[in-house]
Amino acid sequence: MSEELLRVENLHADVEEKEILKGINLVVNKGETHVLMGPNGAGKSTLDNCIMGNPEYKVTEGKILFGGEDITRLKADARARKGIFMSFQAPQEVPGVTMEDFLRVCKKNLTGENIRYFAFHKELAATMKALDMDDSYASRYLNVGFSGGEKKKAEIVQMLTLNPTFAMLDETDSGLDVDAVRVVSEGIRRFKTDENSLLIITHNTKILEDLKVDFVHVLYDGKIIKTGGPELVDYINENGFAELIREGE
Amino acid sequence: MGEQNILKVNPLPTLTWNHLMLNFANLPLESGSQVKADIPSEFDGIETGMGEEFVSFVENHAAAVRVIRAGKGQDLGVIRDENAGTSSEVILIDAGEDSQVTFYSHASEKACPGTQMTRLVKVIARAGARVTVIQSQTLGDDVMAADDFGAVVGDEARVHLIQAELGGKAAFAGGCAALKGYKADFTEETIYFGDGSRRLDFSYVTRHTGKKTTTSILASGALFGSSDKVYRGSMDFIHGCSKSKGREAENVLLFSKEARNRSIPLILCDEEDVDGQHAASIGKINKDLMYYLQSRGLTESQARQLAVESRFNPVIDEIPDESVRQEIHASLERRMNLD
């Protein structure tokens, strides 16, 4: 039997006093890749943010368990230290801090170990090369002056460097050209092992082509209205969400 | 113990309402033994940011005076201030035509044995000269700190001033550039850190008289505890300085409701064909940025420290001494953890 990593139970959440999530139930086991799809405004990003611990999203009911531990009230940094990672749709710019320095500090903080400068530099350069990203970006201020696509790639560089147990990718493929989607997809495939899990929000199924998807969930109006296997992606590609929404109502 | 003097410093070039108490600041300094510094006459009358009373005080109590002269076309490289942290010092830089000088003075907590530290730097940048002056301090909480600067900038000369006021019981700083030459350029960057009950008081003035002169005055700061800061940034476009440009900007991060922040940007204009701009951003750290940093495992205090240092780093990185940069980072880290 697979080992449970994340359990979301009857999760209700408000943003600016408006209820967005209306009772989400989700279990992600170790080694699984889950895909979250749904029309705009369904609550996909809200779910990611609730799992990551964004203080702007208020959990009003239900709970989130990670590795069997209730993390519903933990702050984002404590969740990150437990192995949760989120790739942001709109990553923040951090002027004054280079990408390499930032990642070294984060890695040291997450692992509690001293990071050897040259080994880290070499590893980071290799990761960036694999993502077709010029390693000069490592010495630039994080995300400052990066194009939309470079910011998304930089998020994947962060994921590969920090090596979380559970990674959520929030529309990482949006804003990427076809070649970049392929490179990023390859990066995600490289990250994935039997020991970690993924939750991917996407509208673009190209990013899933190289990945073994275990479950697909359709979110609508704050609830998961359908869960299926990878075949559900093809169904949605052909038919959209309308029929599934009708069935769910 | 010397006699206590109250000096009127950091005067605004044009007075505003008295009740705002912003026209000048009162700087309490103790006078030790009177030592009249031997100041070469070419440095007489150079206006500074902190004003005449301060200049007169320092020149009459200078424990150290240093004159640096760069001949025509000479590159003196980076000169370190060996006396940084003494109670009172005067540095005079005469940069000849097309010469280059970088001078830096860092006063750390260890380097300052007394309870006050005053530094005055005057610069003459002749045609085509490039001069950089860096005054930084991470003094202890019992030291009264004051850093003053004045420059005359000639044809196509460039003067760059950095002041990093990161410690002390109180820190007063000022700078003034008289842009007399054609295409004379002055850039100034200040970073300041207020914690505990530190008082910070700044005044920067640029006098544009030459044509096509340019200035940029930027300040970034963080205020914690019950610190209290006043920042005056004044650009004076004098008749005849056509096609001159100046911009000033200040970014302040407030971390406490008790912290007090006052900023007075001032543009004086007696010439039509000029471009002067000012901007200010005052507030808390963007909550989206805090969340982003925390989602990578940084605690709230680490994220806060990173956000502050990220604003300071571009300025700290210009200090040409790794050990000073490290000392500044360590000092900031210690202070932010204490809060």
Coordinates of C-alpha atoms in Angstrom, one line a residue:
Chain A
M1 CA 0.0 0.0 0.0
S2 CA 1.3 3.5 -0.9
E3 CA 2.3 5.8 1.9
E4 CA 0.1 8.8 2.4
L5 CA 1.9 12.2 2.1
L6 CA -0.8 14.8 1.9
R7 CA -4.4 14.6 3.1
V8 CA -6.9 17.5 2.6
E9 CA -10.1 17.0 4.6
N10 CA -13.3 18.9 4.0
L11 CA -11.3 22.1 3.4
H12 CA -13.2 25.4 3.3
A13 CA -11.3 28.6 2.7
D14 CA -12.1 32.3 2.3
V15 CA -10.3 35.0 0.4
E16 CA -11.2 38.5 1.5
E17 CA -14.3 37.1 3.3
K18 CA -15.6 35.3 0.2
E19 CA -15.7 31.5 0.4
I20 CA -13.7 30.0 -2.4
L21 CA -13.1 26.5 -1.3
K22 CA -16.3 24.7 -0.3
G23 CA -15.2 21.3 1.0
I24 CA -12.2 19.8 -0.7
N25 CA -11.1 16.3 -0.1
L26 CA -7.8 15.1 -1.6
V27 CA -5.2 12.4 -0.8
V28 CA -1.8 12.4 -2.4
N29 CA 0.5 9.4 -1.7
K30 CA 4.2 9.3 -2.0
G31 CA 5.4 8.9 -5.6
E32 CA 2.1 10.1 -7.2
T33 CA 1.5 12.9 -9.7
H34 CA -1.8 14.6 -9.5
V35 CA -3.2 17.2 -11.9
L36 CA -5.7 19.8 -11.0
M37 CA -7.8 21.2 -13.8
G38 CA -10.8 23.4 -14.0
P39 CA -12.2 26.6 -15.4
N40 CA -10.8 30.0 -14.3
G41 CA -12.0 31.0 -10.8
A42 CA -12.7 27.4 -9.7
G43 CA -10.3 27.7 -6.7
K44 CA -7.2 25.8 -8.0
S45 CA -4.7 28.4 -7.0
T46 CA -6.5 28.9 -3.7
L47 CA -6.1 25.3 -2.9
D48 CA -2.3 25.5 -3.6
N49 CA -2.0 28.6 -1.5
C50 CA -4.0 27.0 1.4
I51 CA -1.6 24.0 1.3
M52 CA 1.4 26.3 1.2
G53 CA 0.1 28.5 4.0
N54 CA -0.6 31.8 2.4
P55 CA -1.9 34.0 5.3
E56 CA -4.2 35.9 2.9
Y57 CA -6.2 32.7 2.6
K58 CA -8.3 31.8 5.6
V59 CA -9.1 28.2 6.3
T60 CA -12.5 28.3 7.9
E61 CA -13.2 24.5 8.2
G62 CA -11.5 21.2 7.6
K63 CA -7.8 20.4 7.9
I64 CA -4.6 19.7 6.0
L65 CA -2.4 16.8 7.1
F66 CA 1.2 16.3 5.8
G67 CA 3.0 13.1 6.6
G68 CA 0.2 12.4 9.1
E69 CA 0.7 15.7 11.0
D70 CA -1.9 18.4 11.1
I71 CA -0.3 21.5 9.4
T72 CA -3.4 23.6 9.0
R73 CA -2.2 26.3 11.4
L74 CA 1.5 26.2 10.5
K75 CA 3.1 29.1 8.8
A76 CA 4.4 28.9 5.3
D77 CA 8.1 28.6 6.3
A78 CA 7.3 25.7 8.7
R79 CA 5.5 23.9 5.9
A80 CA 8.4 24.6 3.5
R81 CA 10.8 23.0 6.1
K82 CA 8.5 19.9 6.1
G83 CA 9.1 19.6 2.4
I84 CA 6.3 21.5 0.7
F85 CA 7.1 23.7 -2.3
M86 CA 5.1 25.9 -4.5
S87 CA 6.0 27.2 -7.9
F88 CA 4.3 30.6 -8.2
Q89 CA 2.2 31.9 -11.1
A90 CA 3.7 35.3 -10.6
P91 CA 7.1 34.9 -8.8
Q92 CA 8.2 37.9 -6.8
E93 CA 11.3 40.0 -7.7
V94 CA 14.0 40.3 -5.0
P95 CA 16.3 43.1 -6.0
G96 CA 19.6 43.1 -4.1
V97 CA 19.8 39.3 -3.7
T98 CA 21.2 37.1 -6.4
M99 CA 19.5 33.9 -7.3
E100 CA 22.5 31.9 -6.2
D101 CA 22.8 33.6 -2.8
F102 CA 19.1 33.3 -2.2
L103 CA 19.0 29.6 -3.0
R104 CA 22.1 28.9 -0.9
V105 CA 20.5 30.6 2.1
C106 CA 17.2 28.7 1.5
K107 CA 19.0 25.4 1.1
K108 CA 21.0 25.9 4.2
N109 CA 17.9 26.8 6.1
L110 CA 15.9 23.8 4.9
T111 CA 18.6 21.2 5.4
G112 CA 20.3 22.7 8.4
E113 CA 23.6 21.9 6.8
N114 CA 26.5 24.1 5.8
I115 CA 26.4 24.4 2.0
R116 CA 29.8 24.2 0.3
Y117 CA 30.1 27.2 -2.0
F118 CA 31.8 25.7 -5.0
A119 CA 29.9 22.4 -5.0
F120 CA 26.6 24.3 -4.8
H121 CA 27.7 26.7 -7.6
K122 CA 28.6 23.7 -9.8
E123 CA 25.3 21.9 -9.1
L124 CA 23.2 25.1 -9.7
A125 CA 25.0 25.7 -13.0
A126 CA 24.3 22.1 -14.1
T127 CA 20.6 22.5 -13.1
M128 CA 20.3 25.7 -15.1
K129 CA 22.0 24.2 -18.1
A130 CA 19.6 21.3 -18.1
L131 CA 16.7 23.8 -18.2
D132 CA 18.4 25.7 -21.0
M133 CA 18.9 28.7 -18.8
D134 CA 22.1 30.7 -19.1
D135 CA 24.0 30.3 -15.8
S136 CA 24.6 34.1 -15.7
Y137 CA 21.1 34.4 -14.3
A138 CA 22.5 32.8 -11.1
S139 CA 24.5 36.0 -10.4
R140 CA 21.6 38.3 -11.2
Y141 CA 19.1 39.6 -8.7
L142 CA 16.4 37.0 -8.3
N143 CA 13.7 37.5 -11.0
V144 CA 14.7 41.1 -11.5
G145 CA 14.5 41.8 -15.3
F146 CA 13.8 38.2 -16.0
S147 CA 11.2 37.6 -18.8
G148 CA 8.0 35.8 -17.9
G149 CA 9.4 32.5 -19.2
E150 CA 12.7 33.0 -17.4
K151 CA 10.8 33.5 -14.1
K152 CA 9.0 30.3 -14.6
K153 CA 12.2 28.4 -15.4
A154 CA 13.8 30.0 -12.3
E155 CA 10.9 28.5 -10.2
I156 CA 11.8 25.1 -11.5
V157 CA 15.5 25.7 -10.8
Q158 CA 14.4 26.5 -7.2
M159 CA 12.4 23.3 -7.0
L160 CA 15.2 21.1 -8.3
T161 CA 17.7 22.8 -6.0
L162 CA 15.6 22.7 -2.8
N163 CA 14.3 19.2 -3.6
P164 CA 11.0 19.2 -1.7
T165 CA 9.0 16.1 -0.9
F166 CA 5.8 17.6 -2.3
A167 CA 5.8 20.2 -5.1
M168 CA 2.8 22.2 -6.4
L169 CA 3.2 23.8 -9.8
D170 CA 0.7 26.6 -10.4
E171 CA 0.5 27.2 -14.1
T172 CA 4.2 26.9 -14.5
D173 CA 3.7 26.4 -18.2
S174 CA 1.8 29.6 -18.8
G175 CA 3.9 32.2 -20.7
L176 CA 6.3 29.6 -22.0
D177 CA 6.9 28.9 -25.6
V178 CA 6.6 25.4 -27.0
D179 CA 10.4 24.6 -26.6
A180 CA 10.5 26.0 -23.1
V181 CA 7.5 23.9 -22.1
R182 CA 9.3 20.8 -23.3
V183 CA 12.5 21.8 -21.3
V184 CA 10.5 22.5 -18.2
S185 CA 8.5 19.3 -18.5
E186 CA 11.8 17.4 -18.8
G187 CA 13.0 19.2 -15.6
I188 CA 9.9 18.1 -13.8
R189 CA 10.3 14.6 -14.9
R190 CA 13.9 14.7 -13.6
F191 CA 12.7 15.9 -10.3
K192 CA 10.1 13.2 -9.9
T193 CA 11.0 10.0 -7.9
D194 CA 9.1 7.4 -6.0
E195 CA 9.8 9.4 -2.8
N196 CA 8.2 12.7 -3.8
S197 CA 4.8 13.8 -5.2
L198 CA 3.5 16.5 -7.5
L199 CA 0.3 18.5 -7.8
I200 CA 0.2 20.3 -11.1
I201 CA -2.3 23.0 -12.0
T202 CA -2.4 23.5 -15.8
H203 CA -4.5 24.5 -18.7
N204 CA -1.9 23.2 -21.1
T205 CA -1.5 19.5 -21.3
K206 CA 1.7 19.7 -23.3
I207 CA 3.6 20.0 -20.0
L208 CA 2.1 16.6 -19.0
E209 CA 3.3 14.7 -22.0
D210 CA 6.6 13.5 -20.5
L211 CA 5.1 12.8 -17.1
K212 CA 3.3 9.8 -15.7
V213 CA 0.1 11.2 -14.4
D214 CA -1.7 9.2 -11.7
F215 CA -4.8 11.2 -11.0
V216 CA -6.6 14.1 -12.6
H217 CA -9.1 16.2 -10.5
V218 CA -11.6 18.6 -11.9
L219 CA -12.3 21.5 -9.6
Y220 CA -15.3 23.7 -10.0
D221 CA -16.9 26.3 -7.7
G222 CA -14.6 25.3 -4.8
K223 CA -15.3 21.5 -5.0
I224 CA -13.7 18.6 -6.8
I225 CA -16.4 17.4 -9.1
K226 CA -14.6 14.6 -10.8
T227 CA -11.5 12.5 -10.2
G228 CA -10.1 10.1 -12.8
G229 CA -7.0 8.8 -14.4
P230 CA -4.9 10.4 -17.2
E231 CA -7.6 9.7 -19.7
L232 CA -9.5 12.5 -18.1
V233 CA -7.0 15.0 -19.6
D234 CA -7.8 13.8 -23.1
Y235 CA -11.5 14.0 -22.4
I236 CA -11.2 17.6 -21.2
N237 CA -9.0 18.5 -24.2
E238 CA -11.8 17.3 -26.5
N239 CA -14.9 18.2 -24.6
G240 CA -14.0 21.0 -22.2
F241 CA -15.5 21.2 -18.7
A242 CA -19.1 21.9 -19.5
E243 CA -20.3 18.3 -19.5
L244 CA -18.4 17.4 -16.3
I245 CA -19.9 20.5 -14.6
R246 CA -23.4 19.4 -15.6
E247 CA -22.8 15.9 -14.3
G248 CA -21.4 17.3 -11.0
E249 CA -24.5 19.5 -10.4
Chain B
M1 CA 34.4 65.7 29.6
G2 CA 34.4 68.6 27.2
E3 CA 32.0 71.5 26.9
Q4 CA 28.6 70.6 25.4
N5 CA 27.8 72.5 22.2
I6 CA 24.4 72.5 20.4
L7 CA 25.1 73.0 16.7
K8 CA 22.5 73.9 14.1
V9 CA 23.0 71.4 11.3
N10 CA 21.3 70.1 8.2
P11 CA 19.6 73.4 7.3
L12 CA 17.0 73.5 4.6
P13 CA 18.1 75.8 1.8
T14 CA 14.7 77.5 2.0
L15 CA 12.9 77.6 5.3
T16 CA 9.5 76.1 5.9
W17 CA 7.1 76.5 8.8
N18 CA 9.0 76.7 12.1
H19 CA 6.4 74.6 14.0
L20 CA 7.3 71.6 11.9
M21 CA 10.8 71.8 13.5
L22 CA 12.4 70.6 10.2
N23 CA 14.3 73.7 9.1
F24 CA 17.4 72.4 10.8
A25 CA 18.4 69.9 13.4
N26 CA 20.2 70.4 16.7
L27 CA 23.3 68.3 17.1
P28 CA 24.8 68.1 20.6
L29 CA 28.6 67.6 20.5
E30 CA 31.2 67.9 23.1
S31 CA 34.2 70.0 22.3
G32 CA 37.5 68.6 23.4
S33 CA 40.7 70.5 23.0
Q34 CA 40.7 73.2 20.3
V35 CA 43.0 72.2 17.4
K36 CA 42.6 74.5 14.4
A37 CA 43.1 72.4 11.4
D38 CA 45.4 73.7 8.7
I39 CA 43.0 73.8 5.8
P40 CA 44.4 74.7 2.3
S41 CA 42.7 77.8 1.1
E42 CA 41.2 76.2 -2.0
F43 CA 38.9 74.2 0.2
D44 CA 37.5 77.4 1.9
G45 CA 33.9 78.1 1.3
I46 CA 32.9 74.7 -0.1
E47 CA 29.3 74.2 1.0
T48 CA 28.4 71.0 2.8
G49 CA 25.2 69.3 3.6
M50 CA 25.4 69.7 7.3
G51 CA 26.2 73.4 7.1
E52 CA 28.6 76.0 8.4
E53 CA 28.3 75.4 12.1
F54 CA 29.3 71.8 11.8
V55 CA 32.2 72.5 9.4
S56 CA 33.5 75.2 11.7
F57 CA 33.3 72.8 14.7
V58 CA 35.1 69.9 13.0
E59 CA 37.8 72.1 11.5
N60 CA 38.5 73.6 14.9
H61 CA 38.6 70.3 16.7
A62 CA 40.1 68.0 14.1
A63 CA 42.1 65.1 15.6
A64 CA 43.1 64.1 12.1
V65 CA 43.4 66.0 8.8
R66 CA 44.4 64.4 5.6
V67 CA 44.9 66.0 2.2
I68 CA 44.7 63.8 -0.8
R69 CA 45.9 65.3 -4.1
A70 CA 45.6 63.5 -7.5
G71 CA 47.6 65.1 -10.3
K72 CA 46.3 65.5 -13.8
G73 CA 45.4 62.1 -15.3
Q74 CA 46.5 60.3 -12.1
D75 CA 44.6 57.2 -10.8
L76 CA 45.1 56.9 -7.1
G77 CA 43.1 53.8 -6.9
V78 CA 41.3 53.0 -3.6
I79 CA 42.4 54.8 -0.5
R80 CA 41.3 53.6 2.9
D81 CA 40.8 55.9 5.8
E82 CA 43.2 54.7 8.5
N83 CA 41.7 57.1 11.1
A84 CA 38.1 56.1 10.8
G85 CA 36.4 56.2 14.1
T86 CA 38.4 59.0 15.7
S87 CA 36.4 61.7 17.4
S88 CA 36.9 64.3 14.6
E89 CA 38.6 64.1 11.2
V90 CA 38.8 66.2 8.1
I91 CA 39.6 64.7 4.7
L92 CA 40.3 67.0 1.8
I93 CA 40.5 65.6 -1.8
D94 CA 41.7 67.7 -4.7
A95 CA 41.2 65.6 -7.8
G96 CA 43.1 67.1 -10.7
E97 CA 41.9 67.0 -14.3
D98 CA 41.0 63.5 -15.5
S99 CA 42.2 61.9 -12.3
Q100 CA 40.5 59.2 -10.3
V101 CA 40.2 58.7 -6.6
T102 CA 38.1 56.4 -4.4
F103 CA 38.2 57.1 -0.7
Y104 CA 36.4 55.0 1.9
S105 CA 36.0 55.4 5.6
H106 CA 34.3 52.8 7.7
A107 CA 33.8 53.3 11.5
S108 CA 32.9 50.2 13.3
E109 CA 31.8 49.7 16.9
K110 CA 35.3 48.5 17.7
A111 CA 37.1 51.4 16.0
C112 CA 35.4 54.1 17.9
P113 CA 36.6 54.4 21.5
G114 CA 34.8 57.6 22.3
T115 CA 31.2 58.8 22.5
Q116 CA 31.2 60.9 19.4
M117 CA 32.5 60.6 15.9
T118 CA 32.5 63.3 13.3
R119 CA 33.8 63.2 9.7
L120 CA 34.0 65.9 7.1
V121 CA 35.1 65.3 3.5
K122 CA 35.5 68.1 1.1
V123 CA 36.2 67.4 -2.6
I124 CA 37.3 69.5 -5.5
A125 CA 36.7 67.5 -8.7
R126 CA 38.4 69.3 -11.6
A127 CA 37.5 68.8 -15.2
G128 CA 37.0 65.1 -16.1
A129 CA 37.8 63.8 -12.6
R130 CA 36.1 60.8 -11.1
V131 CA 35.8 60.8 -7.3
T132 CA 34.0 58.3 -5.1
V133 CA 33.6 58.8 -1.4
I134 CA 32.2 56.2 0.9
Q135 CA 31.4 57.0 4.6
S136 CA 29.9 54.1 6.5
Q137 CA 29.4 53.4 10.2
T138 CA 28.1 50.6 12.4
L139 CA 28.8 52.4 15.7
G140 CA 27.6 51.3 19.1
D141 CA 24.4 52.7 20.7
D142 CA 26.3 55.2 22.9
V143 CA 28.1 57.1 20.0
M144 CA 26.9 60.3 18.4
A145 CA 27.8 60.1 14.7
A146 CA 28.0 62.8 12.1
D147 CA 29.1 62.5 8.5
D148 CA 29.4 65.6 6.3
F149 CA 30.4 66.0 2.7
G150 CA 30.8 68.9 0.2
A151 CA 32.0 68.9 -3.3
V152 CA 32.6 71.3 -6.2
V153 CA 32.2 69.5 -9.4
G154 CA 33.9 70.8 -12.6
D155 CA 33.4 70.3 -16.3
E156 CA 32.4 66.7 -17.1
A157 CA 33.6 65.6 -13.7
R158 CA 31.7 62.9 -11.7
V159 CA 31.4 62.7 -8.0
H160 CA 29.8 59.7 -6.3
L161 CA 28.9 59.7 -2.6
I162 CA 27.8 56.8 -0.5
Q163 CA 26.8 57.2 3.1
A164 CA 25.7 54.1 5.1
E165 CA 24.4 55.2 8.6
L166 CA 23.7 51.9 10.3
G167 CA 24.5 52.5 14.0
G168 CA 25.1 55.1 16.7
K169 CA 22.9 56.7 19.4
A170 CA 22.0 59.2 16.7
A171 CA 23.3 59.6 13.2
F172 CA 23.5 62.9 11.4
A173 CA 24.6 63.1 7.8
G174 CA 24.6 65.5 4.9
G175 CA 26.0 66.1 1.5
C176 CA 26.2 69.0 -0.9
A177 CA 27.4 69.3 -4.4
A178 CA 28.0 72.5 -6.3
L179 CA 27.7 71.4 -10.0
K180 CA 29.6 74.3 -11.5
G181 CA 31.0 72.7 -14.6
Y182 CA 29.4 71.8 -18.0
K183 CA 27.9 68.3 -17.7
A184 CA 29.1 67.9 -14.1
D185 CA 27.5 64.9 -12.4
F186 CA 26.8 64.0 -8.8
T187 CA 25.3 60.8 -7.6
E188 CA 24.5 60.1 -4.0
E189 CA 23.2 57.0 -2.3
T190 CA 22.3 56.8 1.4
I191 CA 21.3 53.7 3.4
Y192 CA 20.2 54.0 7.0
F193 CA 19.0 51.8 9.7
G194 CA 17.0 52.9 12.7
D195 CA 16.4 50.7 15.7
G196 CA 15.9 51.3 19.4
S197 CA 15.4 55.0 19.8
R198 CA 18.0 56.1 17.3
R199 CA 17.6 59.5 15.8
L200 CA 18.5 59.9 12.1
D201 CA 18.8 63.2 10.4
F202 CA 19.9 63.9 6.8
S203 CA 20.2 66.7 4.4
Y204 CA 21.4 66.7 0.8
V205 CA 21.6 69.7 -1.4
T206 CA 22.6 69.9 -5.1
R207 CA 23.3 73.4 -6.5
H208 CA 23.1 73.3 -10.3
T209 CA 24.9 76.2 -12.0
G210 CA 26.6 74.5 -15.0
K211 CA 24.7 73.6 -18.1
K212 CA 23.6 70.0 -18.6
T213 CA 24.5 69.0 -15.1
T214 CA 23.0 65.9 -13.6
T215 CA 22.3 64.6 -10.2
S216 CA 20.7 61.5 -8.6
I217 CA 20.0 61.4 -4.9
L218 CA 18.7 58.1 -3.6
A219 CA 18.0 56.9 0.0
S220 CA 16.9 53.6 1.3
G221 CA 16.1 52.9 4.9
A222 CA 14.5 50.7 7.5
L223 CA 13.0 51.9 10.7
F224 CA 12.4 49.7 13.7
G225 CA 11.5 50.4 17.4
S226 CA 10.9 54.0 18.2
S227 CA 13.6 55.4 15.8
D228 CA 13.0 58.8 14.4
K229 CA 14.2 59.9 11.0
V230 CA 14.2 63.2 9.1
Y231 CA 15.3 63.3 5.5
R232 CA 15.8 66.5 3.5
G233 CA 16.6 66.2 -0.2
S234 CA 16.9 69.5 -2.0
M235 CA 17.8 70.2 -5.7
D236 CA 18.5 73.8 -6.5
F237 CA 18.3 74.7 -10.2
I238 CA 20.0 78.1 -10.5
H239 CA 19.4 80.4 -13.4
G240 CA 21.6 79.5 -16.4
C241 CA 21.8 75.7 -15.6
S242 CA 19.8 74.9 -18.7
K243 CA 19.2 71.3 -19.7
S244 CA 20.1 70.1 -16.3
K245 CA 18.4 67.1 -14.7
G246 CA 18.0 65.9 -11.2
R247 CA 16.1 63.1 -9.6
E248 CA 15.7 62.1 -6.0
A249 CA 14.0 59.1 -4.5
E250 CA 13.5 57.7 -1.1
N251 CA 12.4 54.2 -0.1
V252 CA 11.6 53.6 3.6
L253 CA 10.4 50.4 5.2
L254 CA 8.6 50.9 8.5
F255 CA 8.6 48.0 10.9
S256 CA 7.0 49.6 13.9
K257 CA 4.1 51.8 14.7
E258 CA 6.3 53.8 17.1
A259 CA 8.9 54.6 14.4
R260 CA 8.6 58.1 13.0
N261 CA 9.4 59.0 9.5
R262 CA 9.6 62.5 7.9
S263 CA 10.8 63.3 4.4
I264 CA 11.1 66.7 2.8
P265 CA 11.9 66.6 -0.9
L266 CA 12.5 70.1 -2.2
I267 CA 13.0 71.3 -5.8
L268 CA 14.0 75.0 -6.1
C269 CA 13.9 76.2 -9.7
D270 CA 15.1 79.5 -11.2
E271 CA 15.7 78.0 -14.7
E272 CA 12.9 76.9 -17.0
D273 CA 14.8 74.4 -19.1
V274 CA 15.4 71.8 -16.5
D275 CA 14.0 68.4 -15.4
G276 CA 13.6 67.7 -11.7
Q277 CA 11.8 64.7 -10.3
H278 CA 11.3 63.3 -6.9
A279 CA 9.6 60.1 -5.7
A280 CA 9.1 58.4 -2.3
S281 CA 7.9 55.0 -1.2
I282 CA 7.1 54.6 2.4
G283 CA 5.5 51.6 3.9
K284 CA 5.7 48.0 5.1
I285 CA 7.3 45.1 3.2
N286 CA 5.1 43.9 0.5
K287 CA 3.1 41.0 2.0
D288 CA 3.3 39.0 -1.2
L289 CA 7.1 39.2 -1.1
M290 CA 7.1 38.1 2.6
Y291 CA 4.9 35.1 1.7
Y292 CA 7.2 34.2 -1.3
L293 CA 10.3 34.3 0.9
Q294 CA 8.6 32.3 3.7
S295 CA 7.4 29.7 1.2
R296 CA 11.1 29.0 0.6
G297 CA 11.6 28.2 4.2
L298 CA 12.8 31.6 5.6
T299 CA 11.3 32.5 8.9
E300 CA 9.5 35.8 9.3
S301 CA 12.5 37.4 10.8
Q302 CA 14.8 35.9 8.1
A303 CA 12.5 37.1 5.4
R304 CA 12.4 40.6 6.9
Q305 CA 16.1 40.7 7.1
L306 CA 16.5 39.6 3.5
A307 CA 14.0 42.2 2.4
V308 CA 15.9 44.9 4.2
E309 CA 19.3 43.7 3.1
S310 CA 18.1 43.3 -0.5
R311 CA 17.5 47.1 -0.5
F312 CA 20.9 47.8 1.1
N313 CA 23.0 45.3 -0.8
P314 CA 23.4 47.3 -4.1
V315 CA 24.9 50.1 -2.0
I316 CA 26.9 47.8 0.4
D317 CA 28.3 46.0 -2.6
E318 CA 30.0 49.2 -3.8
I319 CA 32.2 49.2 -0.7
P320 CA 35.6 48.0 -2.0
D321 CA 36.5 46.0 1.0
E322 CA 35.1 42.5 1.7
S323 CA 35.8 42.6 5.4
V324 CA 33.8 45.9 5.7
R325 CA 30.9 44.4 3.8
Q326 CA 30.9 41.4 6.1
E327 CA 31.1 43.6 9.1
I328 CA 28.1 45.5 7.9
H329 CA 26.1 42.4 7.2
A330 CA 26.9 41.0 10.6
S331 CA 25.9 44.2 12.3
L332 CA 22.6 44.4 10.5
E333 CA 21.9 40.7 11.2
R334 CA 22.6 41.3 14.9
R335 CA 20.4 44.3 15.1
M336 CA 17.5 42.8 13.3
N337 CA 17.6 39.7 15.5
L338 CA 17.6 41.9 18.6
D339 CA 14.4 43.7 17.6

